[in-house]
Amino acid sequence: MASTPGGGRRPRGTRVHVVSDVHGNARDLARAKDGADALVCLGDLVLFLDYADHSRGIFPDLFGTENAHRIVEMRTARRFEEARDFQRGLWAGIGVDRATAIETAVRKQYAEMFSAFPTPTYATYGNVDVPPLWQEYARPGTTVLDGQRVEIGGWTFGFVGGGLRTPMRTPYEIDDEEYAAKIEAVDEVDVLCTHIPPEVPELVYDTVARRFERGSKALLDAIRRTRPRYSLFGHVHQPLVRRMRIGATECVNVGHFASTGRPWALEF
């Protein structure tokens, strides 16, 4: 219950906690719903390589921290082809099947992440996630949505997962047309939940990586057309601007949960 200006009490509304870019932080994920009615997760559960701590993730587990330093340096300099050639050499050197090794590591992380999800959780995919595996690990109480809607506390939430094509070639990057079709399928909602932001320079620029990430023009058009109360997203870990208004819509980057361990709270 909350206080009213006259000193009385009014019924408590709905509180939803929102996280994105979990990247292996199962410890804080297990507590992310504390004090809320539901948890919303906007994807990127997998930690392939931590750009802040090069000793963490699937890549350094396989190839060591020094090689992780080198791959981060190449990617930060946008030398993507050189980075891919470097990785091919590393894989050839250890003599194991790349697809099998990565799937085994991802499965291990997913088992931990999905076990940490509180009930209820509503989740969609990030660009580094592997959608076919989610249904194997999602337990009762976790609802996976992509191009779909759900009602929470009387408000309609729409979910669109994944990212758009980039030179990084992360696992769940899709064509602009496919992404736009999912945005269209969600249609009018109170809260539009996506992994990537709308295509606005201030929202897609990462101040640490010093590059523009890919946002969605279709998402931006939908915000202007359907006027949701909120557009919630993640993906850009250190954005130039975390929050801005587009017409009637409050657009919010909910934060890099892997580093902060804190959810963003929505109350209504």
Coordinates of C-alpha atoms in Angstrom, one line a residue:
M1 CA 0.0 0.0 0.0
A2 CA 1.2 3.6 -0.7
S3 CA 0.3 6.9 0.9
T4 CA -2.0 9.4 -0.7
P5 CA -1.5 13.2 -0.2
G6 CA -4.3 13.2 2.4
G7 CA -2.5 10.7 4.5
G8 CA -4.7 7.7 3.6
R9 CA -3.7 4.6 1.9
R10 CA -4.3 3.6 -1.7
P11 CA -4.0 0.0 -3.2
R12 CA -0.6 -0.9 -4.4
G13 CA -0.3 -1.0 -8.2
T14 CA 1.8 -3.4 -10.3
R15 CA 5.6 -3.4 -10.2
V16 CA 7.6 -5.0 -12.9
H17 CA 11.3 -5.4 -12.9
V18 CA 13.1 -5.4 -16.2
V19 CA 16.6 -6.7 -17.1
S20 CA 18.7 -7.0 -20.2
D21 CA 22.1 -8.2 -21.2
V22 CA 22.4 -10.7 -18.3
H23 CA 25.5 -12.3 -19.8
G24 CA 26.0 -15.0 -17.2
N25 CA 25.0 -13.1 -14.1
A26 CA 22.9 -15.8 -12.6
R27 CA 23.5 -14.8 -9.0
D28 CA 21.8 -11.4 -9.3
L29 CA 19.2 -12.8 -11.8
A30 CA 17.8 -15.0 -9.0
R31 CA 17.1 -11.9 -6.9
A32 CA 16.0 -9.6 -9.8
K33 CA 12.3 -10.0 -9.1
D34 CA 12.5 -9.3 -5.4
G35 CA 9.8 -6.7 -4.5
A36 CA 8.1 -7.0 -7.8
D37 CA 5.1 -8.8 -9.3
A38 CA 6.9 -10.0 -12.4
L39 CA 10.3 -10.1 -14.1
V40 CA 10.8 -9.1 -17.8
C41 CA 14.1 -10.2 -19.4
L42 CA 15.1 -8.7 -22.7
G43 CA 17.7 -11.3 -23.6
D44 CA 21.4 -11.9 -24.0
L45 CA 21.8 -14.6 -21.4
V46 CA 24.9 -16.0 -22.9
L47 CA 28.4 -14.7 -22.0
F48 CA 30.7 -15.4 -24.9
L49 CA 33.3 -12.8 -24.0
D50 CA 33.2 -10.1 -21.3
Y51 CA 34.7 -6.9 -22.8
A52 CA 35.3 -5.5 -19.4
D53 CA 36.9 -8.6 -17.9
H54 CA 38.6 -10.7 -20.6
S55 CA 39.0 -13.7 -18.4
R56 CA 35.2 -14.4 -18.3
G57 CA 33.2 -16.2 -20.9
I58 CA 33.2 -19.1 -23.4
F59 CA 36.0 -17.6 -25.5
P60 CA 38.6 -17.3 -22.7
D61 CA 37.6 -20.6 -21.2
L62 CA 38.5 -22.2 -24.5
F63 CA 41.5 -20.1 -25.7
G64 CA 42.8 -18.2 -22.7
T65 CA 42.8 -14.5 -21.6
E66 CA 45.7 -13.4 -23.8
N67 CA 43.8 -14.5 -26.9
A68 CA 40.7 -12.8 -25.5
H69 CA 42.7 -9.5 -25.2
R70 CA 43.6 -9.8 -28.9
I71 CA 40.1 -10.5 -30.2
V72 CA 38.7 -7.6 -28.2
E73 CA 41.3 -5.3 -29.6
M74 CA 40.5 -6.4 -33.2
R75 CA 36.8 -6.1 -32.8
T76 CA 37.0 -2.7 -31.1
A77 CA 39.1 -1.5 -34.0
R78 CA 36.4 -2.9 -36.3
R79 CA 38.9 -5.3 -37.9
F80 CA 36.2 -8.0 -38.1
E81 CA 37.6 -10.1 -41.0
E82 CA 41.0 -10.2 -39.2
A83 CA 39.2 -11.3 -36.0
R84 CA 37.4 -14.0 -37.8
D85 CA 40.6 -15.3 -39.4
F86 CA 42.3 -15.2 -36.0
Q87 CA 39.5 -17.3 -34.5
R88 CA 39.6 -19.8 -37.3
G89 CA 43.2 -20.4 -36.5
L90 CA 42.5 -20.9 -32.8
W91 CA 39.8 -23.4 -33.5
A92 CA 42.1 -25.3 -35.9
G93 CA 44.8 -25.3 -33.2
I94 CA 42.7 -27.0 -30.5
G95 CA 41.3 -29.7 -32.9
V96 CA 37.7 -29.8 -31.6
D97 CA 34.5 -29.2 -33.5
R98 CA 33.5 -25.6 -33.1
A99 CA 29.7 -26.0 -33.2
T100 CA 29.8 -28.8 -30.7
A101 CA 32.1 -27.0 -28.3
I102 CA 30.0 -23.8 -28.4
E103 CA 26.7 -25.6 -28.0
T104 CA 28.0 -27.5 -25.0
A105 CA 29.2 -24.2 -23.3
V106 CA 25.9 -22.4 -24.1
R107 CA 23.9 -25.3 -22.7
K108 CA 25.8 -25.1 -19.5
Q109 CA 25.1 -21.4 -19.2
Y110 CA 21.5 -21.8 -20.1
A111 CA 21.0 -24.5 -17.5
E112 CA 22.3 -22.0 -14.9
M113 CA 20.4 -19.0 -16.2
F114 CA 17.0 -20.6 -16.6
S115 CA 17.3 -22.2 -13.1
A116 CA 17.8 -18.7 -11.7
F117 CA 14.7 -17.2 -13.4
P118 CA 12.1 -16.3 -10.7
T119 CA 8.3 -16.8 -11.3
P120 CA 6.8 -15.3 -13.2
T121 CA 9.4 -14.3 -15.8
Y122 CA 8.5 -13.1 -19.3
A123 CA 11.6 -13.3 -21.6
T124 CA 12.7 -12.7 -25.2
Y125 CA 15.9 -13.4 -27.0
G126 CA 19.0 -11.2 -27.4
N127 CA 21.2 -11.2 -30.4
V128 CA 23.8 -13.5 -28.8
D129 CA 21.1 -16.0 -27.7
V130 CA 20.3 -19.4 -29.4
P131 CA 16.5 -19.5 -29.6
P132 CA 16.1 -23.2 -30.5
L133 CA 17.6 -24.1 -27.1
W134 CA 15.3 -21.9 -24.9
Q135 CA 12.3 -24.3 -25.0
E136 CA 14.5 -27.0 -23.6
Y137 CA 15.5 -25.0 -20.6
A138 CA 12.5 -22.8 -19.9
R139 CA 10.7 -24.1 -16.8
P140 CA 7.1 -23.6 -15.7
G141 CA 6.8 -19.9 -14.7
T142 CA 9.0 -18.7 -17.5
T143 CA 7.2 -17.5 -20.6
V144 CA 9.2 -17.0 -23.8
L145 CA 7.8 -14.5 -26.3
D146 CA 8.9 -13.2 -29.7
G147 CA 6.6 -11.3 -31.9
Q148 CA 3.9 -11.9 -29.2
R149 CA 1.9 -10.1 -26.5
V150 CA 1.0 -10.8 -22.9
E151 CA -1.0 -9.0 -20.2
I152 CA 0.7 -8.1 -17.0
G153 CA -1.3 -6.2 -14.3
G154 CA -3.8 -5.0 -16.9
W155 CA -1.3 -3.5 -19.3
T156 CA -0.4 -5.2 -22.6
F157 CA 3.3 -6.0 -23.1
G158 CA 4.7 -6.8 -26.6
F159 CA 8.0 -8.7 -27.1
V160 CA 10.3 -8.7 -30.1
G161 CA 13.6 -10.5 -29.7
G162 CA 16.9 -10.7 -31.5
G163 CA 19.1 -8.2 -33.4
L164 CA 19.7 -7.1 -36.9
R165 CA 22.5 -8.1 -39.3
T166 CA 26.0 -6.8 -38.3
P167 CA 29.6 -7.6 -39.2
M168 CA 29.8 -9.3 -35.7
R169 CA 27.6 -12.2 -37.0
T170 CA 26.2 -13.0 -33.5
P171 CA 23.8 -16.0 -33.3
Y172 CA 20.4 -14.4 -33.5
E173 CA 20.7 -11.7 -36.1
I174 CA 17.9 -11.5 -38.6
D175 CA 17.0 -9.5 -41.7
D176 CA 15.3 -6.1 -41.3
E177 CA 12.2 -7.5 -43.1
E178 CA 11.8 -10.4 -40.6
Y179 CA 12.3 -8.0 -37.7
A180 CA 9.8 -5.5 -39.0
A181 CA 7.2 -8.3 -39.4
K182 CA 7.5 -9.2 -35.7
I183 CA 7.1 -5.5 -34.8
E184 CA 4.0 -5.4 -37.0
A185 CA 2.6 -8.6 -35.3
V186 CA 2.9 -7.1 -31.9
D187 CA 0.9 -4.0 -33.0
E188 CA -0.4 -1.6 -30.3
V189 CA 0.7 -2.3 -26.8
D190 CA 1.2 -0.3 -23.6
V191 CA 4.9 -1.5 -23.2
L192 CA 7.0 -2.5 -26.2
C193 CA 9.8 -4.7 -25.1
T194 CA 12.8 -5.4 -27.4
H195 CA 16.4 -6.3 -27.1
I196 CA 17.7 -3.6 -29.5
P197 CA 16.8 0.1 -29.3
P198 CA 15.0 2.2 -31.9
E199 CA 17.3 3.7 -34.5
V200 CA 18.1 7.0 -32.8
P201 CA 21.8 8.0 -32.7
E202 CA 21.8 9.0 -29.0
L203 CA 20.3 5.6 -28.1
V204 CA 22.5 3.3 -30.3
Y205 CA 25.9 4.9 -29.7
D206 CA 28.1 3.0 -27.2
T207 CA 30.5 5.5 -25.5
V208 CA 33.0 2.8 -24.4
A209 CA 33.1 0.7 -27.6
R210 CA 33.0 4.0 -29.5
R211 CA 30.7 2.8 -32.2
F212 CA 27.1 2.9 -33.2
E213 CA 25.2 -0.4 -32.6
R214 CA 22.4 -1.4 -34.8
G215 CA 19.0 -0.1 -33.8
S216 CA 15.7 -0.7 -35.7
K217 CA 14.0 1.8 -37.9
A218 CA 10.9 -0.4 -37.9
L219 CA 10.8 -0.1 -34.1
L220 CA 11.2 3.7 -34.3
D221 CA 8.3 3.9 -36.9
A222 CA 6.1 1.7 -34.7
I223 CA 6.8 3.9 -31.6
R224 CA 5.7 7.0 -33.6
R225 CA 2.7 5.2 -35.1
T226 CA 1.3 3.2 -32.2
R227 CA 2.5 5.5 -29.3
P228 CA 3.1 2.9 -26.5
R229 CA 3.5 4.2 -23.0
Y230 CA 7.1 2.8 -22.9
S231 CA 9.7 1.3 -25.2
L232 CA 12.1 -0.8 -23.1
F233 CA 15.3 -2.3 -24.5
G234 CA 19.0 -3.0 -23.8
H235 CA 21.8 -4.2 -26.1
V236 CA 23.9 -1.0 -25.9
H237 CA 25.9 -1.4 -22.8
Q238 CA 27.1 2.2 -22.3
P239 CA 24.7 4.3 -24.2
L240 CA 25.2 8.0 -24.8
V241 CA 21.6 8.5 -23.6
R242 CA 19.8 6.0 -21.4
R243 CA 16.4 7.6 -21.6
M244 CA 14.5 9.9 -24.0
R245 CA 11.0 10.7 -25.1
I246 CA 9.7 10.1 -28.6
G247 CA 6.3 11.7 -28.8
A248 CA 4.1 10.1 -26.2
T249 CA 6.6 7.2 -25.5
E250 CA 9.2 7.0 -22.8
C251 CA 12.2 5.1 -24.3
V252 CA 14.4 3.5 -21.7
N253 CA 17.6 1.5 -21.9
V254 CA 17.1 -0.7 -18.8
G255 CA 20.8 -1.2 -18.3
H256 CA 23.6 -3.7 -18.5
F257 CA 22.5 -6.2 -15.9
A258 CA 25.7 -8.2 -16.2
S259 CA 27.7 -5.4 -14.6
T260 CA 25.1 -3.6 -12.4
G261 CA 23.1 -6.5 -11.1
R262 CA 20.1 -4.2 -10.7
P263 CA 16.8 -4.3 -12.5
W264 CA 15.0 -1.3 -13.9
A265 CA 11.6 -0.9 -12.2
L266 CA 8.3 0.0 -13.9
E267 CA 5.3 0.8 -11.6
F268 CA 1.8 1.4 -12.8

